[in-house]
């Protein structure tokens, strides 16, 4: 799912995830039709949620940049955000500081709001909530009746949820991993943190389904998959440590010219009995497979060329490490990556052969 890029700050692209846009849209339509009285307060609340998630993510990014990372993009989701960081600092201290910064900003907003409303009693704020333990209904009413309280509530929930649930890939999980990593090393810490995360995720799904809380169940699935992926990346790094890629290079890949039309491409496919090609473009390379051919109707094959439908792929120098290549395969669904030496193509690495290589190395290390 793609989102909507709405701005850029400190060189970081800001993107609103489509689930957030969907939430805004569906809520707006639903409320306008069925509960017009709640329309404005709910929209204000969603706007506060958006603003708070944005500030939370920016805080992570600012700290990350100060510690030497490059942040390319922030994606905002209703339950938090994702910072797309290049070269994440590996020290436990850096991860701890970056992870804790986001939730701490939410708590700082809560704290400032509390100071503001006690300094200015004329501000509209449900002070009666603090006189005795409020009921759930009282809090819910106050959230939509008092925008300042809504802002406080959103930040309190974001801060607590992100920091106090020790599950990867959430902030709390990263804090836990960084503390474990200080004593056990990064790989072992990740394995333990991922196990804990999966237990929490299963608990979320069960609680969500039993309690009829669909959002909690979805978060559980998201945590489960995210934790699995973190663990996978670390395991691969561990197995491929300092391993060069030369053993997995296929020196005779099938390369076709980008100027060939799809009939010519299909002929080559038949002759060679292969469905996965590297496409030579004017600048760089692309990948083309059988699936891409299915996307174009046969009547149009004469006028569509390999260069029009292939997916661009960046080449990698021969000296690269296997762990970096694996990370590239994991990040994007490539079927192969071209390998160069002195900017000349010398072969490709196919996802499948890297997978085989990984399994062989796993057996070796067992
Ligand atoms: Zn965060």
Short mmCIF file of C-alpha atoms and ligand atoms in Angstrom, two decimals:
data_model
loop_
_atom_site.label_atom_id
_atom_site.label_comp_id
_atom_site.label_asym_id
_atom_site.label_seq_id
_atom_site.Cartn_x
_atom_site.Cartn_y
_atom_site.Cartn_z
CA UNK A 1 0.00 0.00 0.00
CA UNK A 2 1.34 3.36 -0.95
CA UNK A 3 0.81 6.51 0.99
CA UNK A 4 0.63 10.18 0.26
CA UNK A 5 3.76 12.32 0.53
CA UNK A 6 2.70 15.63 2.05
CA UNK A 7 5.94 17.39 2.87
CA UNK A 8 9.63 17.38 3.58
CA UNK A 9 11.47 18.52 6.70
CA UNK A 10 15.22 18.28 7.50
CA UNK A 11 15.53 16.39 4.20
CA UNK A 12 13.08 13.72 5.44
CA UNK A 13 10.10 12.88 3.23
CA UNK A 14 6.83 12.82 5.19
CA UNK A 15 4.31 10.25 4.04
CA UNK A 16 0.79 9.60 5.28
CA UNK A 17 0.14 5.85 5.08
CA UNK A 18 -2.98 4.87 3.15
CA UNK A 19 -4.47 3.23 6.27
CA UNK A 20 -4.41 6.64 7.96
CA UNK A 21 -6.10 8.29 4.96
CA UNK A 22 -8.66 5.48 4.95
CA UNK A 23 -9.34 5.97 8.66
CA UNK A 24 -9.86 9.72 8.14
CA UNK A 25 -12.12 9.15 5.13
CA UNK A 26 -14.25 6.35 6.58
CA UNK A 27 -14.70 8.17 9.90
CA UNK A 28 -15.68 11.38 8.11
CA UNK A 29 -18.28 9.66 5.92
CA UNK A 30 -19.65 7.50 8.74
CA UNK A 31 -20.00 10.40 11.17
CA UNK A 32 -21.43 12.82 8.60
CA UNK A 33 -24.23 10.33 7.87
CA UNK A 34 -24.93 8.67 11.22
CA UNK A 35 -23.56 10.93 13.98
CA UNK A 36 -23.22 14.47 12.61
CA UNK A 37 -22.88 15.85 16.16
CA UNK A 38 -19.63 13.90 16.66
CA UNK A 39 -18.16 14.94 13.31
CA UNK A 40 -16.13 17.97 14.39
CA UNK A 41 -14.81 16.60 17.73
CA UNK A 42 -13.72 13.33 16.09
CA UNK A 43 -12.00 15.09 13.21
CA UNK A 44 -10.18 17.32 15.70
CA UNK A 45 -9.12 14.21 17.61
CA UNK A 46 -7.85 12.48 14.45
CA UNK A 47 -5.95 15.62 13.54
CA UNK A 48 -4.34 15.62 16.99
CA UNK A 49 -3.45 11.96 16.51
CA UNK A 50 -1.83 12.78 13.17
CA UNK A 51 0.09 15.70 14.70
CA UNK A 52 1.24 13.67 17.70
CA UNK A 53 2.44 10.73 15.59
CA UNK A 54 4.29 13.17 13.34
CA UNK A 55 6.07 14.84 16.28
CA UNK A 56 6.83 11.42 17.80
CA UNK A 57 8.48 10.23 14.58
CA UNK A 58 10.33 13.50 14.03
CA UNK A 59 11.77 13.17 17.53
CA UNK A 60 13.10 9.67 16.70
CA UNK A 61 14.58 11.05 13.48
CA UNK A 62 16.21 14.10 15.03
CA UNK A 63 17.97 11.94 17.62
CA UNK A 64 18.92 9.37 14.94
CA UNK A 65 20.40 12.08 12.72
CA UNK A 66 22.35 13.52 15.66
CA UNK A 67 23.79 10.04 16.25
CA UNK A 68 24.93 9.76 12.65
CA UNK A 69 22.06 7.97 10.87
CA UNK A 70 20.47 9.10 7.63
CA UNK A 71 16.68 9.25 7.74
CA UNK A 72 15.06 9.19 4.30
CA UNK A 73 11.37 8.95 5.01
CA UNK A 74 8.80 8.92 7.79
CA UNK A 75 5.60 6.95 7.24
CA UNK A 76 2.71 7.87 9.53
CA UNK A 77 0.33 5.11 10.64
CA UNK A 78 -2.62 5.57 13.03
CA UNK A 79 -0.79 3.66 15.79
CA UNK A 80 2.61 5.25 15.32
CA UNK A 81 5.05 5.65 12.52
CA UNK A 82 7.98 4.12 10.76
CA UNK A 83 11.22 5.94 10.18
CA UNK A 84 13.06 4.63 7.16
CA UNK A 85 16.62 4.90 8.36
CA UNK A 86 19.68 4.15 6.35
CA UNK A 87 22.56 2.66 8.27
CA UNK A 88 20.92 2.35 11.63
CA UNK A 89 23.52 2.96 14.34
CA UNK A 90 24.38 -0.42 15.77
CA UNK A 91 25.45 0.54 19.26
CA UNK A 92 22.96 -0.41 22.00
CA UNK A 93 23.24 3.11 23.42
CA UNK A 94 22.22 4.71 20.10
CA UNK A 95 19.26 2.37 19.67
CA UNK A 96 18.15 3.03 23.24
CA UNK A 97 18.28 6.81 22.80
CA UNK A 98 16.56 6.83 19.40
CA UNK A 99 13.79 4.49 20.58
CA UNK A 100 13.03 6.25 23.82
CA UNK A 101 12.97 9.74 22.24
CA UNK A 102 9.59 9.31 20.48
CA UNK A 103 7.50 8.22 23.47
CA UNK A 104 9.31 10.72 25.72
CA UNK A 105 8.12 13.52 23.42
CA UNK A 106 4.51 12.34 23.86
CA UNK A 107 4.96 12.33 27.63
CA UNK A 108 6.51 15.81 27.44
CA UNK A 109 3.39 17.07 25.61
CA UNK A 110 1.18 15.53 28.33
CA UNK A 111 3.30 17.17 31.00
CA UNK A 112 3.23 20.61 29.29
CA UNK A 113 -0.54 20.42 28.85
CA UNK A 114 -0.99 19.62 32.55
CA UNK A 115 1.19 22.60 33.50
CA UNK A 116 -0.70 24.86 31.08
CA UNK A 117 -4.13 23.95 32.42
CA UNK A 118 -3.07 24.36 36.02
CA UNK A 119 -1.44 27.73 35.27
CA UNK A 120 -4.48 28.96 33.33
CA UNK A 121 -7.62 27.65 35.07
CA UNK A 122 -9.81 29.50 32.55
CA UNK A 123 -8.75 27.02 29.81
CA UNK A 124 -11.55 24.55 29.02
CA UNK A 125 -10.39 21.34 30.68
CA UNK A 126 -12.27 18.54 32.54
CA UNK A 127 -10.63 19.11 35.94
CA UNK A 128 -13.39 17.06 37.57
CA UNK A 129 -11.74 13.92 36.19
CA UNK A 130 -8.90 14.33 38.67
CA UNK A 131 -11.12 14.61 41.75
CA UNK A 132 -11.99 10.93 41.86
CA UNK A 133 -11.22 7.89 39.70
CA UNK A 134 -13.23 8.56 36.53
CA UNK A 135 -15.26 5.91 34.73
CA UNK A 136 -14.45 4.89 31.16
CA UNK A 137 -17.56 6.75 29.93
CA UNK A 138 -16.52 9.95 31.71
CA UNK A 139 -13.09 9.84 30.06
CA UNK A 140 -14.61 9.10 26.63
CA UNK A 141 -17.02 12.03 26.94
CA UNK A 142 -14.23 14.36 28.04
CA UNK A 143 -12.01 13.31 25.13
CA UNK A 144 -14.50 14.62 22.57
CA UNK A 145 -15.90 17.50 24.64
CA UNK A 146 -12.53 19.09 25.54
CA UNK A 147 -10.01 19.31 22.65
CA UNK A 148 -7.12 19.98 25.06
CA UNK A 149 -7.95 16.82 26.95
CA UNK A 150 -8.22 14.97 23.64
CA UNK A 151 -4.69 16.05 22.78
CA UNK A 152 -3.45 14.96 26.20
CA UNK A 153 -5.23 11.61 25.93
CA UNK A 154 -3.87 10.84 22.45
CA UNK A 155 -0.31 11.58 23.58
CA UNK A 156 -0.67 9.58 26.78
CA UNK A 157 -1.88 6.54 24.83
CA UNK A 158 0.76 6.87 22.10
CA UNK A 159 3.57 7.24 24.64
CA UNK A 160 2.42 4.37 26.84
CA UNK A 161 1.56 2.00 24.01
CA UNK A 162 4.84 2.53 22.20
CA UNK A 163 7.11 2.50 25.22
CA UNK A 164 5.60 0.01 27.64
CA UNK A 165 4.79 -2.83 25.27
CA UNK A 166 8.19 -4.56 25.03
CA UNK A 167 7.55 -5.96 21.54
CA UNK A 168 9.58 -5.48 18.38
CA UNK A 169 9.24 -3.57 16.10
CA UNK A 170 7.71 -1.07 18.55
CA UNK A 171 9.79 1.34 20.61
CA UNK A 172 9.41 -0.69 23.81
CA UNK A 173 10.79 -3.75 22.02
CA UNK A 174 13.75 -1.77 20.73
CA UNK A 175 14.46 -0.41 24.21
CA UNK A 176 14.35 -3.98 25.54
CA UNK A 177 16.64 -5.22 22.77
CA UNK A 178 19.15 -2.42 23.33
CA UNK A 179 19.32 -3.20 27.05
CA UNK A 180 19.76 -6.95 26.36
CA UNK A 181 22.32 -6.17 23.62
CA UNK A 182 24.52 -4.39 26.13
CA UNK A 183 25.07 -7.72 27.89
CA UNK A 184 24.41 -10.37 25.24
CA UNK A 185 25.38 -8.80 21.93
CA UNK A 186 23.04 -7.66 19.19
CA UNK A 187 22.15 -11.02 17.63
CA UNK A 188 21.31 -12.89 20.85
CA UNK A 189 19.40 -9.85 22.17
CA UNK A 190 17.31 -9.75 19.00
CA UNK A 191 16.48 -13.46 19.18
CA UNK A 192 15.26 -13.12 22.78
CA UNK A 193 13.39 -9.87 22.11
CA UNK A 194 11.73 -11.42 19.04
CA UNK A 195 10.56 -14.42 21.09
CA UNK A 196 9.06 -12.14 23.75
CA UNK A 197 7.46 -10.03 21.00
CA UNK A 198 5.79 -13.03 19.41
CA UNK A 199 4.31 -14.13 22.75
CA UNK A 200 2.94 -10.61 23.27
CA UNK A 201 1.63 -10.57 19.69
CA UNK A 202 -0.26 -13.84 20.15
CA UNK A 203 -1.66 -12.49 23.42
CA UNK A 204 -2.87 -9.35 21.55
CA UNK A 205 -4.56 -11.40 18.84
CA UNK A 206 -6.33 -13.66 21.36
CA UNK A 207 -7.38 -10.72 23.56
CA UNK A 208 -8.49 -8.77 20.50
CA UNK A 209 -10.60 -11.62 19.13
CA UNK A 210 -12.11 -12.55 22.51
CA UNK A 211 -12.81 -8.94 23.47
CA UNK A 212 -14.11 -7.96 20.03
CA UNK A 213 -11.27 -5.44 19.67
CA UNK A 214 -10.31 -5.87 16.03
CA UNK A 215 -7.64 -3.14 16.10
CA UNK A 216 -5.76 -4.93 18.90
CA UNK A 217 -5.88 -8.19 16.91
CA UNK A 218 -4.52 -6.43 13.82
CA UNK A 219 -1.74 -4.82 15.87
CA UNK A 220 -0.93 -8.32 17.16
CA UNK A 221 -0.50 -9.63 13.62
CA UNK A 222 1.61 -6.59 12.70
CA UNK A 223 3.86 -7.12 15.74
CA UNK A 224 4.20 -10.85 15.01
CA UNK A 225 5.32 -10.26 11.44
CA UNK A 226 7.55 -7.30 12.32
CA UNK A 227 9.33 -9.25 15.06
CA UNK A 228 9.83 -12.21 12.74
CA UNK A 229 11.38 -9.98 10.10
CA UNK A 230 13.75 -8.28 12.56
CA UNK A 231 14.89 -11.68 13.72
CA UNK A 232 15.33 -12.95 10.16
CA UNK A 233 17.52 -10.00 9.17
CA UNK A 234 19.74 -10.46 12.22
CA UNK A 235 20.03 -14.23 11.69
CA UNK A 236 21.05 -13.75 8.09
CA UNK A 237 23.65 -11.17 9.10
CA UNK A 238 25.00 -13.59 11.67
CA UNK A 239 25.22 -16.53 9.26
CA UNK A 240 26.71 -14.47 6.43
CA UNK A 241 29.21 -12.66 8.58
CA UNK A 242 32.11 -11.49 6.39
CA UNK A 243 31.02 -13.87 3.64
CA UNK A 244 31.72 -12.56 0.13
CA UNK A 245 29.29 -13.17 -2.70
CA UNK A 246 31.57 -14.69 -5.32
CA UNK A 247 30.46 -18.31 -4.74
CA UNK A 248 26.85 -17.43 -5.57
CA UNK A 249 27.39 -15.36 -8.70
CA UNK A 250 25.92 -16.85 -11.87
CA UNK A 251 28.43 -15.69 -14.51
CA UNK A 252 26.19 -16.51 -17.48
CA UNK A 253 22.83 -14.87 -16.89
CA UNK A 254 20.31 -14.51 -19.68
CA UNK A 255 20.53 -10.87 -20.72
CA UNK A 256 18.13 -9.40 -23.24
CA UNK A 257 18.10 -6.05 -24.91
CA UNK A 258 15.56 -3.53 -23.58
CA UNK A 259 14.61 -2.62 -27.16
CA UNK A 260 13.14 -6.08 -27.91
CA UNK A 261 9.36 -6.25 -28.17
CA UNK A 262 7.39 -8.78 -26.14
CA UNK A 263 7.01 -11.26 -29.04
CA UNK A 264 10.80 -11.40 -29.32
CA UNK A 265 11.10 -11.69 -25.55
CA UNK A 266 8.63 -14.57 -25.53
CA UNK A 267 10.53 -16.34 -28.31
CA UNK A 268 13.70 -16.22 -26.24
CA UNK A 269 11.74 -17.50 -23.25
CA UNK A 270 10.59 -20.52 -25.25
CA UNK A 271 14.00 -21.23 -26.77
CA UNK A 272 15.84 -21.07 -23.47
CA UNK A 273 13.05 -22.49 -21.32
CA UNK A 274 13.68 -19.69 -18.83
CA UNK A 275 11.25 -17.09 -17.50
CA UNK A 276 13.54 -14.76 -15.60
CA UNK A 277 15.72 -12.29 -17.51
CA UNK A 278 18.06 -9.46 -16.90
CA UNK A 279 17.20 -6.57 -19.22
CA UNK A 280 19.95 -4.33 -20.52
CA UNK A 281 18.76 -0.73 -20.52
CA UNK A 282 20.36 2.43 -21.80
CA UNK A 283 21.30 3.25 -18.20
CA UNK A 284 21.50 0.28 -15.88
CA UNK A 285 19.43 -2.88 -15.71
CA UNK A 286 15.94 -4.20 -15.23
CA UNK A 287 14.33 -7.53 -14.41
CA UNK A 288 11.60 -9.21 -16.43
CA UNK A 289 9.72 -12.43 -15.70
CA UNK A 290 6.77 -14.45 -16.95
CA UNK A 291 4.42 -12.60 -14.61
CA UNK A 292 5.26 -9.30 -16.32
CA UNK A 293 4.30 -10.75 -19.68
CA UNK A 294 0.91 -11.80 -18.34
CA UNK A 295 0.19 -8.16 -17.49
CA UNK A 296 0.21 -7.11 -21.16
CA UNK A 297 -2.46 -8.26 -23.63
CA UNK A 298 -1.08 -10.21 -26.57
CA UNK A 299 -2.48 -7.73 -29.11
CA UNK A 300 -0.17 -5.08 -27.67
CA UNK A 301 2.99 -7.21 -27.61
CA UNK A 302 4.27 -5.80 -30.91
CA UNK A 303 4.39 -2.26 -29.52
CA UNK A 304 5.51 -2.94 -25.96
CA UNK A 305 9.21 -3.38 -25.30
CA UNK A 306 11.15 -5.10 -22.54
CA UNK A 307 12.37 -1.69 -21.31
CA UNK A 308 8.74 -0.54 -20.82
CA UNK A 309 7.66 -3.27 -18.43
CA UNK A 310 10.83 -4.39 -16.65
CA UNK A 311 11.50 -3.36 -13.06
CA UNK A 312 14.66 -1.31 -12.55
CA UNK A 313 17.28 -2.87 -10.32
CA UNK A 314 20.51 -1.38 -8.96
CA UNK A 315 23.65 -3.36 -9.53
CA UNK A 316 26.02 -4.30 -6.73
CA UNK A 317 29.82 -4.41 -6.87
CA UNK A 318 31.46 -7.85 -6.71
CA UNK A 319 33.22 -6.99 -3.42
CA UNK A 320 29.89 -6.70 -1.53
CA UNK A 321 29.14 -8.90 1.45
CA UNK A 322 26.47 -11.59 1.26
CA UNK A 323 24.60 -10.03 4.21
CA UNK A 324 24.18 -6.74 2.29
CA UNK A 325 22.88 -8.54 -0.78
CA UNK A 326 20.45 -10.55 1.38
CA UNK A 327 19.23 -7.29 2.95
CA UNK A 328 18.53 -5.95 -0.56
CA UNK A 329 16.54 -9.06 -1.46
CA UNK A 330 14.57 -8.75 1.78
CA UNK A 331 13.85 -5.05 1.33
CA UNK A 332 12.51 -5.44 -2.20
CA UNK A 333 11.05 -8.42 -3.96
CA UNK A 334 13.87 -8.82 -6.47
CA UNK A 335 14.32 -12.14 -8.22
CA UNK A 336 17.94 -11.31 -9.12
CA UNK A 337 20.53 -8.59 -8.70
CA UNK A 338 23.18 -7.73 -11.32
CA UNK A 339 26.79 -7.83 -10.13
CA UNK A 340 29.45 -5.53 -11.55
CA UNK A 341 33.23 -5.24 -11.50
CA UNK A 342 34.66 -1.87 -12.50
CA UNK A 343 31.14 -0.93 -13.64
CA UNK A 344 31.01 -3.90 -16.05
CA UNK A 345 28.41 -6.62 -15.70
CA UNK A 346 30.04 -9.90 -14.65
CA UNK A 347 26.94 -11.90 -13.65
CA UNK A 348 23.88 -11.97 -11.44
CA UNK A 349 22.87 -13.33 -8.06
CA UNK A 350 19.50 -15.04 -8.07
CA UNK A 351 17.33 -14.94 -4.96
CA UNK A 352 17.00 -18.70 -5.09
CA UNK A 353 20.72 -19.42 -5.15
CA UNK A 354 21.30 -17.00 -2.27
CA UNK A 355 18.58 -18.85 -0.35
CA UNK A 356 20.32 -22.18 -1.05
CA UNK A 357 23.64 -20.69 0.00
CA UNK A 358 22.06 -19.49 3.25
CA UNK A 359 20.73 -22.96 4.02
CA UNK A 360 24.10 -24.58 3.31
CA UNK A 361 25.82 -22.08 5.62
CA UNK A 362 23.21 -22.76 8.30
CA UNK A 363 23.99 -26.49 8.18
CA UNK A 364 27.72 -25.75 8.26
CA UNK A 365 27.38 -23.60 11.37
CA UNK A 366 25.12 -26.01 13.20
ZN1 LIG B 1 8.20 5.38 18.03
#
